[in-house]
Coordinates of C-alpha atoms in Angstrom, one line a residue:
M1 CA 11.4 -6.9 -19.6
A2 CA 11.6 -5.8 -16.0
E3 CA 8.9 -3.4 -14.8
L4 CA 8.7 -0.8 -12.0
G5 CA 4.9 -0.9 -11.5
L6 CA 4.4 2.4 -13.4
N7 CA 2.4 3.3 -16.4
E8 CA 4.2 3.7 -19.8
H9 CA 4.6 7.4 -19.7
H10 CA 6.1 7.5 -16.2
Q11 CA 8.3 4.5 -17.0
N12 CA 9.7 6.4 -20.0
E13 CA 10.5 9.3 -17.7
V14 CA 12.4 7.0 -15.4
I15 CA 14.4 5.6 -18.4
N16 CA 15.3 9.2 -19.4
Y17 CA 16.6 9.9 -15.9
M18 CA 18.5 6.6 -15.8
R19 CA 20.1 7.5 -19.1
F20 CA 21.2 10.9 -17.8
A21 CA 22.6 9.3 -14.6
R22 CA 24.5 6.6 -16.6
S23 CA 26.0 9.3 -18.8
K24 CA 27.2 11.4 -15.7
R25 CA 28.5 8.2 -14.0
G26 CA 30.5 7.3 -17.1
L27 CA 32.1 10.7 -17.3
R28 CA 33.0 10.7 -13.7
L29 CA 34.6 7.2 -13.9
K30 CA 36.7 8.4 -16.9
T31 CA 37.8 11.3 -14.8
V32 CA 39.0 8.9 -12.0
D33 CA 40.7 6.7 -14.5
S34 CA 42.5 9.8 -15.9
C35 CA 43.8 10.6 -12.4
F36 CA 45.5 7.2 -12.2
Q37 CA 46.8 7.6 -15.7
D38 CA 48.2 11.0 -15.0
L39 CA 49.9 9.7 -11.9
K40 CA 51.6 6.9 -13.9
E41 CA 52.8 9.2 -16.5
S42 CA 54.0 12.0 -14.3
R43 CA 55.3 10.3 -11.1
L44 CA 56.2 6.6 -12.0
V45 CA 59.3 7.5 -14.0
E46 CA 61.9 5.9 -11.7
E47 CA 62.5 2.2 -11.1
T48 CA 62.8 2.5 -7.3
F49 CA 61.0 4.6 -4.7
T50 CA 61.4 5.1 -1.0
V51 CA 58.6 4.6 1.5
D52 CA 58.2 8.4 1.8
E53 CA 57.9 8.8 -1.9
V54 CA 55.3 6.1 -2.3
S55 CA 53.4 7.5 0.7
E56 CA 53.5 11.0 -1.0
V57 CA 52.3 9.6 -4.3
L58 CA 49.4 7.7 -2.7
N59 CA 48.3 10.6 -0.6
G60 CA 48.2 12.9 -3.6
L61 CA 46.2 10.3 -5.5
Q62 CA 43.8 9.9 -2.6
A63 CA 43.2 13.6 -2.4
V64 CA 42.4 13.9 -6.1
V65 CA 40.1 10.8 -6.2
H66 CA 38.4 11.9 -3.0
G67 CA 37.7 15.3 -4.5
E68 CA 36.3 13.8 -7.7
V69 CA 34.0 11.3 -5.9
E70 CA 32.8 13.9 -3.4
S71 CA 32.0 16.4 -6.2
E72 CA 30.0 13.7 -8.0
L73 CA 28.1 12.7 -4.9
I74 CA 27.2 16.3 -4.2
N75 CA 26.1 16.9 -7.8
T76 CA 24.0 13.7 -7.7
A77 CA 22.2 14.9 -4.5
Y78 CA 21.5 18.3 -6.0
T79 CA 20.3 16.8 -9.2
N80 CA 17.8 14.6 -7.2
V81 CA 16.6 17.6 -5.3
L82 CA 15.9 19.4 -8.6
L83 CA 14.0 16.4 -9.9
L84 CA 11.9 16.2 -6.7
R85 CA 11.2 20.0 -7.1
Q86 CA 9.8 19.5 -10.5
L87 CA 7.4 16.7 -9.3
F88 CA 6.3 18.7 -6.2
S89 CA 5.7 21.9 -8.3
Q90 CA 3.4 20.0 -10.6
A91 CA 1.6 18.5 -7.7
E92 CA 1.1 21.9 -5.9
K93 CA -0.6 23.3 -9.0
W94 CA -3.4 20.9 -8.3
Y95 CA -3.3 21.3 -4.5
L96 CA -1.8 17.8 -4.0
K97 CA 0.6 16.9 -1.3
L98 CA 3.1 14.2 -2.1
Q99 CA 4.9 12.1 0.5
T100 CA 8.2 10.1 0.3
D101 CA 9.4 7.2 2.3
I102 CA 13.2 7.6 2.8
S103 CA 13.5 4.1 4.2
E104 CA 12.6 2.6 0.9
L105 CA 15.7 4.1 -0.6
E106 CA 17.8 1.4 1.1
N107 CA 15.5 -1.5 0.3
R108 CA 17.8 -4.0 -1.2
E109 CA 15.0 -5.9 -3.0
L110 CA 13.8 -2.7 -4.7
L111 CA 17.4 -1.7 -5.5
E112 CA 18.0 -5.0 -7.2
Q113 CA 14.7 -4.6 -9.1
V114 CA 15.9 -1.2 -10.4
A115 CA 19.3 -2.8 -11.3
E116 CA 17.5 -5.5 -13.3
F117 CA 15.3 -2.9 -15.0
E118 CA 18.4 -0.8 -16.0
K119 CA 20.2 -4.0 -17.2
A120 CA 17.1 -5.0 -19.3
E121 CA 16.6 -1.5 -20.7
F122 CA 20.1 -0.6 -21.7
T123 CA 21.4 -3.8 -23.2
S124 CA 22.4 -3.7 -26.9
S125 CA 19.5 -6.0 -27.8
N126 CA 17.0 -3.5 -26.5
K127 CA 18.3 -0.3 -28.1
K128 CA 15.5 -0.2 -30.7
S129 CA 12.8 -0.6 -28.1
I130 CA 14.4 2.3 -26.1
I131 CA 14.3 4.6 -29.1
D132 CA 10.6 3.7 -29.6
S133 CA 9.8 4.4 -26.0
M134 CA 11.3 7.8 -26.3
K135 CA 8.6 8.9 -28.7
P136 CA 6.2 11.3 -26.9
K137 CA 2.7 9.9 -26.3
L138 CA -0.4 11.5 -24.9
A139 CA -1.4 10.3 -21.5
P140 CA -4.8 8.6 -21.5
L141 CA -7.7 10.4 -19.9
H142 CA -8.6 7.5 -17.6
E143 CA -5.3 7.9 -15.8
G144 CA -5.2 10.2 -12.8
G145 CA -4.0 13.8 -12.5
T146 CA -5.6 16.8 -14.2
A147 CA -8.5 15.1 -16.0
E148 CA -9.5 13.0 -13.0
L149 CA -9.7 16.0 -10.7
L150 CA -11.7 18.1 -13.2
N151 CA -14.0 15.3 -14.0
K152 CA -14.7 14.7 -10.3
E153 CA -15.4 18.4 -9.8
I154 CA -17.8 18.4 -12.8
I155 CA -19.6 15.3 -11.5
R156 CA -20.0 17.0 -8.1
L157 CA -21.4 20.2 -9.7
Q158 CA -23.8 18.2 -11.9
E159 CA -25.1 16.3 -8.8
E160 CA -25.6 19.6 -7.0
N161 CA -27.3 21.1 -10.0
E162 CA -29.8 18.1 -10.1
K163 CA -30.5 18.7 -6.4
L164 CA -31.3 22.3 -7.0
K165 CA -33.5 21.5 -9.9
S166 CA -35.5 19.1 -7.7
R167 CA -35.7 21.7 -5.0
L168 CA -36.8 24.4 -7.5
K169 CA -39.6 22.2 -8.8
T170 CA -40.9 21.6 -5.3
I171 CA -40.9 25.4 -4.5
E172 CA -42.6 26.2 -7.9
S173 CA -45.3 23.6 -7.1
Q174 CA -45.9 25.1 -3.7
A175 CA -46.1 28.6 -5.1
T176 CA -48.6 27.5 -7.8
D177 CA -50.8 25.8 -5.2
A178 CA -50.8 29.0 -3.1
L179 CA -51.8 31.1 -6.1
D180 CA -54.6 28.7 -6.9
E181 CA -55.9 28.9 -3.3
K182 CA -55.8 32.7 -3.4
S183 CA -57.8 32.8 -6.6
K184 CA -60.5 30.4 -5.2
L185 CA -61.0 32.6 -2.1
E186 CA -61.2 35.7 -4.2
R187 CA -63.9 34.1 -6.4
A188 CA -65.8 32.9 -3.4
L189 CA -65.9 36.4 -2.0
Q190 CA -67.1 37.9 -5.2
D191 CA -69.9 35.3 -5.5
L192 CA -70.9 36.1 -1.9
Q193 CA -71.0 39.8 -2.5
L194 CA -73.0 39.3 -5.7
E195 CA -75.5 37.1 -3.9
H196 CA -75.8 39.6 -1.1
G197 CA -76.6 42.4 -3.6
N198 CA -79.4 40.5 -5.2
Q199 CA -81.1 39.6 -1.9
K200 CA -80.6 42.9 -0.2
E201 CA -83.9 44.4 -1.4
C202 CA -85.9 41.3 -0.5
I203 CA -85.2 41.0 3.1
N204 CA -86.1 43.0 6.2
A205 CA -83.9 45.2 8.3
Q206 CA -83.2 42.4 10.9
D207 CA -82.2 39.9 8.3
L208 CA -80.1 42.6 6.6
S209 CA -78.3 43.3 9.8
D210 CA -77.6 39.6 10.4
L211 CA -76.5 39.1 6.8
E212 CA -74.2 42.1 7.0
N213 CA -72.7 40.8 10.2
T214 CA -72.2 37.4 8.5
V215 CA -70.6 39.1 5.5
A216 CA -68.3 41.1 7.8
A217 CA -67.3 38.0 9.6
L218 CA -66.6 36.2 6.3
K219 CA -64.7 39.2 5.1
S220 CA -62.6 39.2 8.3
E221 CA -61.9 35.5 8.0
F222 CA -61.2 35.8 4.3
Q223 CA -58.8 38.7 4.9
K224 CA -57.0 36.7 7.6
T225 CA -56.7 33.7 5.3
L226 CA -55.6 36.0 2.4
N227 CA -52.9 37.6 4.6
E228 CA -51.7 34.1 5.6
Q229 CA -51.6 33.1 1.9
T230 CA -49.8 36.3 1.0
E231 CA -47.1 35.6 3.7
N232 CA -46.8 32.0 2.4
Q233 CA -46.5 33.3 -1.1
K234 CA -43.8 35.8 -0.1
S235 CA -41.9 33.0 1.7
L236 CA -42.2 30.7 -1.3
E237 CA -41.0 33.5 -3.6
E238 CA -38.0 34.2 -1.4
N239 CA -37.2 30.4 -1.4
L240 CA -37.6 30.4 -5.2
A241 CA -35.2 33.4 -5.5
T242 CA -32.7 31.7 -3.2
A243 CA -32.9 28.5 -5.3
K244 CA -32.3 30.5 -8.4
H245 CA -29.3 32.2 -7.0
D246 CA -27.9 28.8 -5.9
L247 CA -28.5 27.4 -9.3
L248 CA -26.7 30.4 -10.9
R249 CA -23.8 29.9 -8.6
V250 CA -23.6 26.2 -9.5
Q251 CA -23.9 27.0 -13.1
E252 CA -21.0 29.5 -12.8
Q253 CA -18.9 26.9 -11.0
L254 CA -19.7 24.4 -13.6
S255 CA -18.8 26.9 -16.3
L256 CA -15.4 27.6 -14.7
A257 CA -14.7 23.9 -14.4
E258 CA -15.6 23.4 -18.0
K259 CA -13.4 26.2 -19.1
E260 CA -10.5 24.9 -17.0
L261 CA -11.0 21.4 -18.5
E262 CA -11.1 22.9 -22.0
K263 CA -7.9 24.9 -21.3
K264 CA -6.0 21.9 -19.9
F265 CA -7.0 19.5 -22.6
Q266 CA -7.3 21.6 -25.7
Q267 CA -4.1 20.0 -27.0
T268 CA -5.3 16.4 -26.5
A269 CA -7.2 14.1 -28.8
A270 CA -10.2 13.9 -26.4
F271 CA -10.8 17.7 -26.6
R272 CA -13.6 17.5 -29.1
N273 CA -15.5 14.8 -27.1
M274 CA -15.3 16.9 -23.9
K275 CA -16.4 20.0 -25.7
E276 CA -19.5 18.2 -27.0
I277 CA -20.4 17.2 -23.5
L278 CA -20.0 20.7 -22.2
S279 CA -22.1 22.0 -25.0
K280 CA -24.9 19.7 -24.1
K281 CA -24.7 20.9 -20.5
N282 CA -25.0 24.5 -21.6
D283 CA -28.1 23.5 -23.6
Q284 CA -29.6 22.0 -20.5
I285 CA -28.9 25.2 -18.6
K286 CA -30.5 27.3 -21.3
D287 CA -33.6 25.0 -21.2
L288 CA -33.7 25.3 -17.4
R289 CA -33.6 29.1 -17.7
K290 CA -36.6 29.0 -20.1
R291 CA -38.5 26.9 -17.6
L292 CA -37.8 29.4 -14.9
A293 CA -39.0 32.3 -17.0
K294 CA -42.4 30.6 -17.3
Y295 CA -42.8 30.6 -13.5
E296 CA -41.6 34.1 -12.8
P297 CA -44.4 35.9 -10.7
E298 CA -46.2 38.6 -12.7
D299 CA -46.3 42.1 -11.2

């Protein structure tokens, strides 16, 4: 059987349109035939006609046939416009821009291919296959359109989600290191103060003054280091908050994409499989939130 290079669903749509066009064409041809028949029955009642009478009859027939043919051509053009409007409206819902090549409409090779396709589809031996092809079938998910766009968007959001997870882990590690360094410095200061208190009574005034100066210098250095660590910690906490916000934004986008996919495909056989995948993603997000809660800075 001749093919048009389309998938089964679209080829069935073409067959439906060709069946409609054949029906309209048959009705219009019957109308033209009736024009000639009416002329025979109403005007050709005499045996002889003058030249003027024949000219009048032919002119009248020409006007009637011209009107019928013109009406059919106009109606065909308007019908094609409505068909294109349906296709473009469906494409615009998914922000697609379709293009047409008008020159291909006069491609003799393609026109002959369509003629062969029509001949093969509408012969009497193929009537049964035509009826079978009219049965509605679900479009497979691997074909383009809605599913492909939503799957691409989900994949993109998942990749961005993984990047944010990696960034979040890095920031959390830096914040942990900063807190550990702060704790070590605080313990070192406490030990130094304790040692200074034990030795204070055993040393003379000069040694005490030198030790106090040393302690003061150490305190100043420690305070400077502590301030730097505090600033670093604040910066890391801000980065951590930004990463959390980005993660929540991605999660929201992912949730919207998942809801849109569920809405578009809740009538298809693959709905349950997609729902299971989205459920797993939601579990992963819940697990990530639990991990974030462990690293929230304590007041």
